[in-house]
Tab-separated table of C-alpha atoms in Angstrom:
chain	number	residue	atom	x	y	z
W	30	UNK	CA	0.000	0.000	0.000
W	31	UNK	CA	1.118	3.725	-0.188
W	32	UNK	CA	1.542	5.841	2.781
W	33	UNK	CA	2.827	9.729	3.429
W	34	UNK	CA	5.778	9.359	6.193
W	35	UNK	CA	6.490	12.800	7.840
W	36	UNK	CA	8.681	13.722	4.616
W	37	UNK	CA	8.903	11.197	1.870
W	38	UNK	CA	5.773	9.199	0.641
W	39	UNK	CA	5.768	5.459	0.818
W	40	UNK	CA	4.720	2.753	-1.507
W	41	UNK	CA	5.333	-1.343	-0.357
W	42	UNK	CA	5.142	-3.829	-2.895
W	43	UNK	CA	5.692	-7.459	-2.956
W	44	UNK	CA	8.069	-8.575	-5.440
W	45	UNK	CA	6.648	-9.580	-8.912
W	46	UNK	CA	4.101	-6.608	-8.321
W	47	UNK	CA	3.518	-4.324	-10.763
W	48	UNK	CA	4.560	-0.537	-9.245
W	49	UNK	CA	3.175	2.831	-10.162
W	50	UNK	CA	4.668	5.740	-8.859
W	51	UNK	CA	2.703	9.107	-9.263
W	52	UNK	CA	4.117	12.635	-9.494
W	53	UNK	CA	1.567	15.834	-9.539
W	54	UNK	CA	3.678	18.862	-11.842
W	55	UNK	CA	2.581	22.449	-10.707
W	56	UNK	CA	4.038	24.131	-14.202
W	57	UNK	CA	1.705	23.934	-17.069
W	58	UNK	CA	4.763	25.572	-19.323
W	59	UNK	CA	6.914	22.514	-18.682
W	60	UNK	CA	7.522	20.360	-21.593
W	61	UNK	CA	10.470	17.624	-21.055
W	62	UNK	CA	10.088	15.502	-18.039
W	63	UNK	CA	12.168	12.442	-16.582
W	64	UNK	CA	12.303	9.731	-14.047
W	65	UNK	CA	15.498	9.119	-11.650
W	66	UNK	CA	16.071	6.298	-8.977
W	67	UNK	CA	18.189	7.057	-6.246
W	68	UNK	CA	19.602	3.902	-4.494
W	69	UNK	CA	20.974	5.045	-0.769
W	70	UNK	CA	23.858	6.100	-0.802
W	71	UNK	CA	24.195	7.344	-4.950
W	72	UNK	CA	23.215	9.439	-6.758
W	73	UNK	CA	20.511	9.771	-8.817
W	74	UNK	CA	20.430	7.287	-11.966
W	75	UNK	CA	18.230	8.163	-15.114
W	76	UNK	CA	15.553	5.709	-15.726
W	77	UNK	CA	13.307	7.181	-18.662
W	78	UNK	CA	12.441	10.507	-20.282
W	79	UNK	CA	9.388	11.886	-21.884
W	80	UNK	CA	8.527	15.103	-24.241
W	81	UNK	CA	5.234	16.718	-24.445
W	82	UNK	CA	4.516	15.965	-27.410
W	83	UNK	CA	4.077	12.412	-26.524
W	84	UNK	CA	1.937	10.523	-23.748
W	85	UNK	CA	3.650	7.565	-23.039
W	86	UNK	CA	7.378	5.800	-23.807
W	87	UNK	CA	8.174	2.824	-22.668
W	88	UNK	CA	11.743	1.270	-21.754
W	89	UNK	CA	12.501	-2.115	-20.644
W	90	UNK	CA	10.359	-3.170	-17.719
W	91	UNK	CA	9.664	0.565	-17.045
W	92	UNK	CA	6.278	3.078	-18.984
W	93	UNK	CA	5.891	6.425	-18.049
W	94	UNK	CA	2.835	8.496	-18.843
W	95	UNK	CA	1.999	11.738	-19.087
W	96	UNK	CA	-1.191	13.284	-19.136
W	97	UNK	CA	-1.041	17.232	-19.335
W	98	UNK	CA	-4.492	18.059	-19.106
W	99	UNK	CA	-4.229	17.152	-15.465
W	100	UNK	CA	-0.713	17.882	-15.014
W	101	UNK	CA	0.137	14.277	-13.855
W	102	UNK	CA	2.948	12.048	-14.708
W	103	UNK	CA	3.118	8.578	-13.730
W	104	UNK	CA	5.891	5.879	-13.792
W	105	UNK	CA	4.936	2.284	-14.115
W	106	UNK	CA	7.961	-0.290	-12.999
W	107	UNK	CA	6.321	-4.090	-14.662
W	108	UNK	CA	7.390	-7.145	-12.331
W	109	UNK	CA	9.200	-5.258	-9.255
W	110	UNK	CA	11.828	-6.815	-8.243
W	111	UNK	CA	14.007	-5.866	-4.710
W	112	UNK	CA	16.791	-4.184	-6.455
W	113	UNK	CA	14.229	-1.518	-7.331
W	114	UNK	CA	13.575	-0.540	-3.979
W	115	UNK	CA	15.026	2.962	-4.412
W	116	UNK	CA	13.990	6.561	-4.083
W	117	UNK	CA	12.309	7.533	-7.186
W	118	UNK	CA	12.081	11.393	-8.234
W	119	UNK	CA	10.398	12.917	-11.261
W	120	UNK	CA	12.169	16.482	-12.824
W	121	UNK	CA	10.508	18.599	-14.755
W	122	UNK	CA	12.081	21.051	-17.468
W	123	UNK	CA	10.027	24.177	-18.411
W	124	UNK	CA	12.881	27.020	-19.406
W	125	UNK	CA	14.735	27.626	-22.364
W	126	UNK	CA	17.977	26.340	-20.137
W	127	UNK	CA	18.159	22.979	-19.349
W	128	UNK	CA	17.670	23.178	-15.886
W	129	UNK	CA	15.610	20.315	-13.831
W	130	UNK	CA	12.608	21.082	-10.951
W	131	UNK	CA	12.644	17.799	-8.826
W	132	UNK	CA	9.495	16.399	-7.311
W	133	UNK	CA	9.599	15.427	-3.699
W	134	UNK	CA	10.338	11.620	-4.483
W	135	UNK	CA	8.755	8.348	-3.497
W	136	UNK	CA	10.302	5.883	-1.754
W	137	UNK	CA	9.827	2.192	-3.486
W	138	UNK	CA	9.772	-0.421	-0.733
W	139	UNK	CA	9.586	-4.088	-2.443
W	140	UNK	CA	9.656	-7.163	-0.134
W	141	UNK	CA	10.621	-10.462	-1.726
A	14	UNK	CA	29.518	2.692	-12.407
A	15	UNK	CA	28.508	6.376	-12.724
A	16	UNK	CA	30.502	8.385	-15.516
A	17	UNK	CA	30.808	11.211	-13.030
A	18	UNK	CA	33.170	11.036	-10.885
A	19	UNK	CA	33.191	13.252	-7.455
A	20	UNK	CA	35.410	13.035	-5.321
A	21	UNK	CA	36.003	12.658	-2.179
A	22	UNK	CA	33.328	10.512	-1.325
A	23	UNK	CA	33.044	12.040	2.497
A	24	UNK	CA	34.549	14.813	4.113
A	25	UNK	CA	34.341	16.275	7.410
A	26	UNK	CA	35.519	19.471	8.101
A	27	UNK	CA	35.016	22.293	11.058
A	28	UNK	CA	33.422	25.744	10.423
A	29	UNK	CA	37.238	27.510	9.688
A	30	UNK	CA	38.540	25.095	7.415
A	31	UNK	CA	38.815	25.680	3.162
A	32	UNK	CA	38.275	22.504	1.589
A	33	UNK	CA	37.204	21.297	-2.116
A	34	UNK	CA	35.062	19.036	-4.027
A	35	UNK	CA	35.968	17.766	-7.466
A	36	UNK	CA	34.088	16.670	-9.983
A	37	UNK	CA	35.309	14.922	-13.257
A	38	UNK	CA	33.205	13.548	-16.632
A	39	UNK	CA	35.144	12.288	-19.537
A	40	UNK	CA	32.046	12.220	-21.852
A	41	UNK	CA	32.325	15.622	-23.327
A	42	UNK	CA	29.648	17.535	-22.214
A	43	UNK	CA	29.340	20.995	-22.135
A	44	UNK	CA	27.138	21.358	-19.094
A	45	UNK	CA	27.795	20.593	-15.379
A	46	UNK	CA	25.655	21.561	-12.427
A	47	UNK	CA	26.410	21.511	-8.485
A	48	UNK	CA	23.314	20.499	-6.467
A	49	UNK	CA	22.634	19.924	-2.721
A	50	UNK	CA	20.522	17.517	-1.272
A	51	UNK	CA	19.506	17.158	2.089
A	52	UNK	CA	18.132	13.644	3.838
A	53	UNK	CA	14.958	12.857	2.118
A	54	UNK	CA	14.937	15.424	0.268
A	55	UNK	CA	15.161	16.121	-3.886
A	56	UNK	CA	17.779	17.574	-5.110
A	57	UNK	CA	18.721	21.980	-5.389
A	58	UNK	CA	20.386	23.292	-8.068
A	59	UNK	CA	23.261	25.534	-6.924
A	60	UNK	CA	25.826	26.064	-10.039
A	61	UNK	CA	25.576	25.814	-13.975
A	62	UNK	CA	28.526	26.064	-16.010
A	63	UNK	CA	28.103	25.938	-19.403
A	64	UNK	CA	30.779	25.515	-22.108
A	65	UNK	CA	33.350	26.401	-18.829
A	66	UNK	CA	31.306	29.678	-17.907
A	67	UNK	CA	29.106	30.323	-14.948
A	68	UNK	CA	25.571	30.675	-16.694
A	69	UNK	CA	23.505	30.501	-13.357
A	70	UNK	CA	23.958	30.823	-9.518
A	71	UNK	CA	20.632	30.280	-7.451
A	72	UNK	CA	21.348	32.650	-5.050
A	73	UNK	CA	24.344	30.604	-3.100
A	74	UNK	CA	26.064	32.391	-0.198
A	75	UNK	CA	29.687	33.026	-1.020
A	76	UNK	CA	30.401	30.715	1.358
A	77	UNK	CA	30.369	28.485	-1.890
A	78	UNK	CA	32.379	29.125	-4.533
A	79	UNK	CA	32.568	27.234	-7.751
A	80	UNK	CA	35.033	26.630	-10.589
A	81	UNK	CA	35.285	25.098	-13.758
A	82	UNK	CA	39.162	25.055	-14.860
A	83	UNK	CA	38.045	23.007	-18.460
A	84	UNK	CA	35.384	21.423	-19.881
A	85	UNK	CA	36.037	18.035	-17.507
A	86	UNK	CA	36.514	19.260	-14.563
A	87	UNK	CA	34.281	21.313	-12.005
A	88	UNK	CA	35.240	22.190	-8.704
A	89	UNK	CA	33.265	23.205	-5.454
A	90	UNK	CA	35.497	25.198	-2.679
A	91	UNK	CA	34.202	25.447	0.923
A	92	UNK	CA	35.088	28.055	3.436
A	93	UNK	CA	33.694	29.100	6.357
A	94	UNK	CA	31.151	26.308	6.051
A	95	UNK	CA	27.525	26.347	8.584
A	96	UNK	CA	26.578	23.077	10.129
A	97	UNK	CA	22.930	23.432	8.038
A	98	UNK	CA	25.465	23.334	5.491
A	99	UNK	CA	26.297	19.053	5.893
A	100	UNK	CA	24.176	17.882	3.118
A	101	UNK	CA	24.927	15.441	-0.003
A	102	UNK	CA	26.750	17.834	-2.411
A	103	UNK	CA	25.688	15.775	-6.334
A	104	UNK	CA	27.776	17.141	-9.629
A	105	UNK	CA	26.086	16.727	-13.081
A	106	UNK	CA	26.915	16.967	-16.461
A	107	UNK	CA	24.481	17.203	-19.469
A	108	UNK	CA	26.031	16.909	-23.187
A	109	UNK	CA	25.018	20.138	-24.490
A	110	UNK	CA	25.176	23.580	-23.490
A	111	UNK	CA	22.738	24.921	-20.915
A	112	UNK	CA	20.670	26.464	-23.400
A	113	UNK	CA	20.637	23.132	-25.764
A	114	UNK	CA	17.122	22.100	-24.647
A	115	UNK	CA	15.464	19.550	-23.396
A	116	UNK	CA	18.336	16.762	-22.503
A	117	UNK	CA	18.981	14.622	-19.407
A	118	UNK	CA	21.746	15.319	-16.313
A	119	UNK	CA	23.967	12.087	-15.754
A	120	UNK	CA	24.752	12.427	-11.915
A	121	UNK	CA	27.684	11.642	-9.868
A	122	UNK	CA	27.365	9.871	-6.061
A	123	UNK	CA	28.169	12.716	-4.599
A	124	UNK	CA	29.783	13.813	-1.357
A	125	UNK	CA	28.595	13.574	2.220
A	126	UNK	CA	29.984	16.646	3.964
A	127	UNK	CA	29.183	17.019	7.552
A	128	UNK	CA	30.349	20.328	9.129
A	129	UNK	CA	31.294	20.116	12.680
């Protein structure tokens, strides 16, 4: 289930789950958008990337969607498996630089 | 393995001490970025340089004070550090130039500085 700790949300899966991990965006303007995992301890690792011209692209095990009418972008993670227990963080890119808004982040919990 | 490299990995230092972080990407892009993070927390921008000029500060104290001495190397140096300053300090590159569009960062692991 999904739960809001003090300061990072929570969502527990069992392994072989399908995951979905849900990020609201506040900036109707914002037209590149990607996904990051951040194991503890690293950084954060690039996972997939979408435009706005598009409403979904899927990689291999992962889909993200986009739907701008509500402003909602969504990251779907097919047959979870315990090395994706990470934190996951959406960024959103709305200026003529390339510079990244992060979302809060949601922290992937996946028992075997 | 992450194609940015930061180094060092941790580093403690007290509130009078200079110290620097290093940052290295061999993949020749033109873009690198300084961010802090705190625990549980998403990442701040700090520092763009692109194409080895400072094209944005978000408002950093001086305290902080980048470098970028060519286009594979960036550097962070530290003085006079706060404790609210101990965070996870990430370096990123992208491959074009801040203003080349939409494009991902590739992130180091950063380093955990704790001020005493």
């Amino acid at each position: 289930g999904e739960s809001v700790g003090l300061h990072l949300p929570t969502l527990s899966v069992q392994e072989g789950d399908n995951s979905i991990i849900n990020c609201a965006y506040s900036n109707s303007a914002s037209d590149y958008f990607i996904w990051y995992k951040q194991e503890s301890g690293k950084g954060p690792q690039f996972i997939i990337d979408i435009r706005s011209n598009m409403d979904k692209r899927q990689g291999q095990r992962v889909t993200v969607l986009l739907n701008k009418t509500v402003k909602h972008l969504s990251l779907q993670i097919a047959a979870t498996q315990p090395g994706d227990s990470a934190v996951y963080f959406c960024a959103e890119n709305s200026s003529g630089y390339s510079t990244l808004t992060f979302g809060k982040g949601t922290m992937l919990l996946v028992s075997p | 393995d992450t194609e940015v490299t930061q180094t060092p990995k941790h580093l403690v230092m007290g509130m009078t001490n200079k110290k620097s972080l290093k940052c290295e990407q061999h993949m020749g892009h033109r873009a690198m970025y300084w961010y802090k993070q705190k625990a549980k927390k998403p990442p701040e921008l700090m520092f763009v340089y692109s194409y080895e000029k400072l094209s944005i500060n978000e408002s950093v104290p001086s305290r902080f004070s980048p470098e970028c001495p060519n286009s594979s190397l960036l550097n962070l140096h530290l003085h006079a550090l706060q404790p609210e300053d101990s965070a996870l300090y990430l370096c990123a590159s992208s491959q074009r130039g801040v203003t080349g569009g939409d494009q991902p960062q590739h992130f180091g692991d950063g380093t955990r500085l704790s001020i005493l």
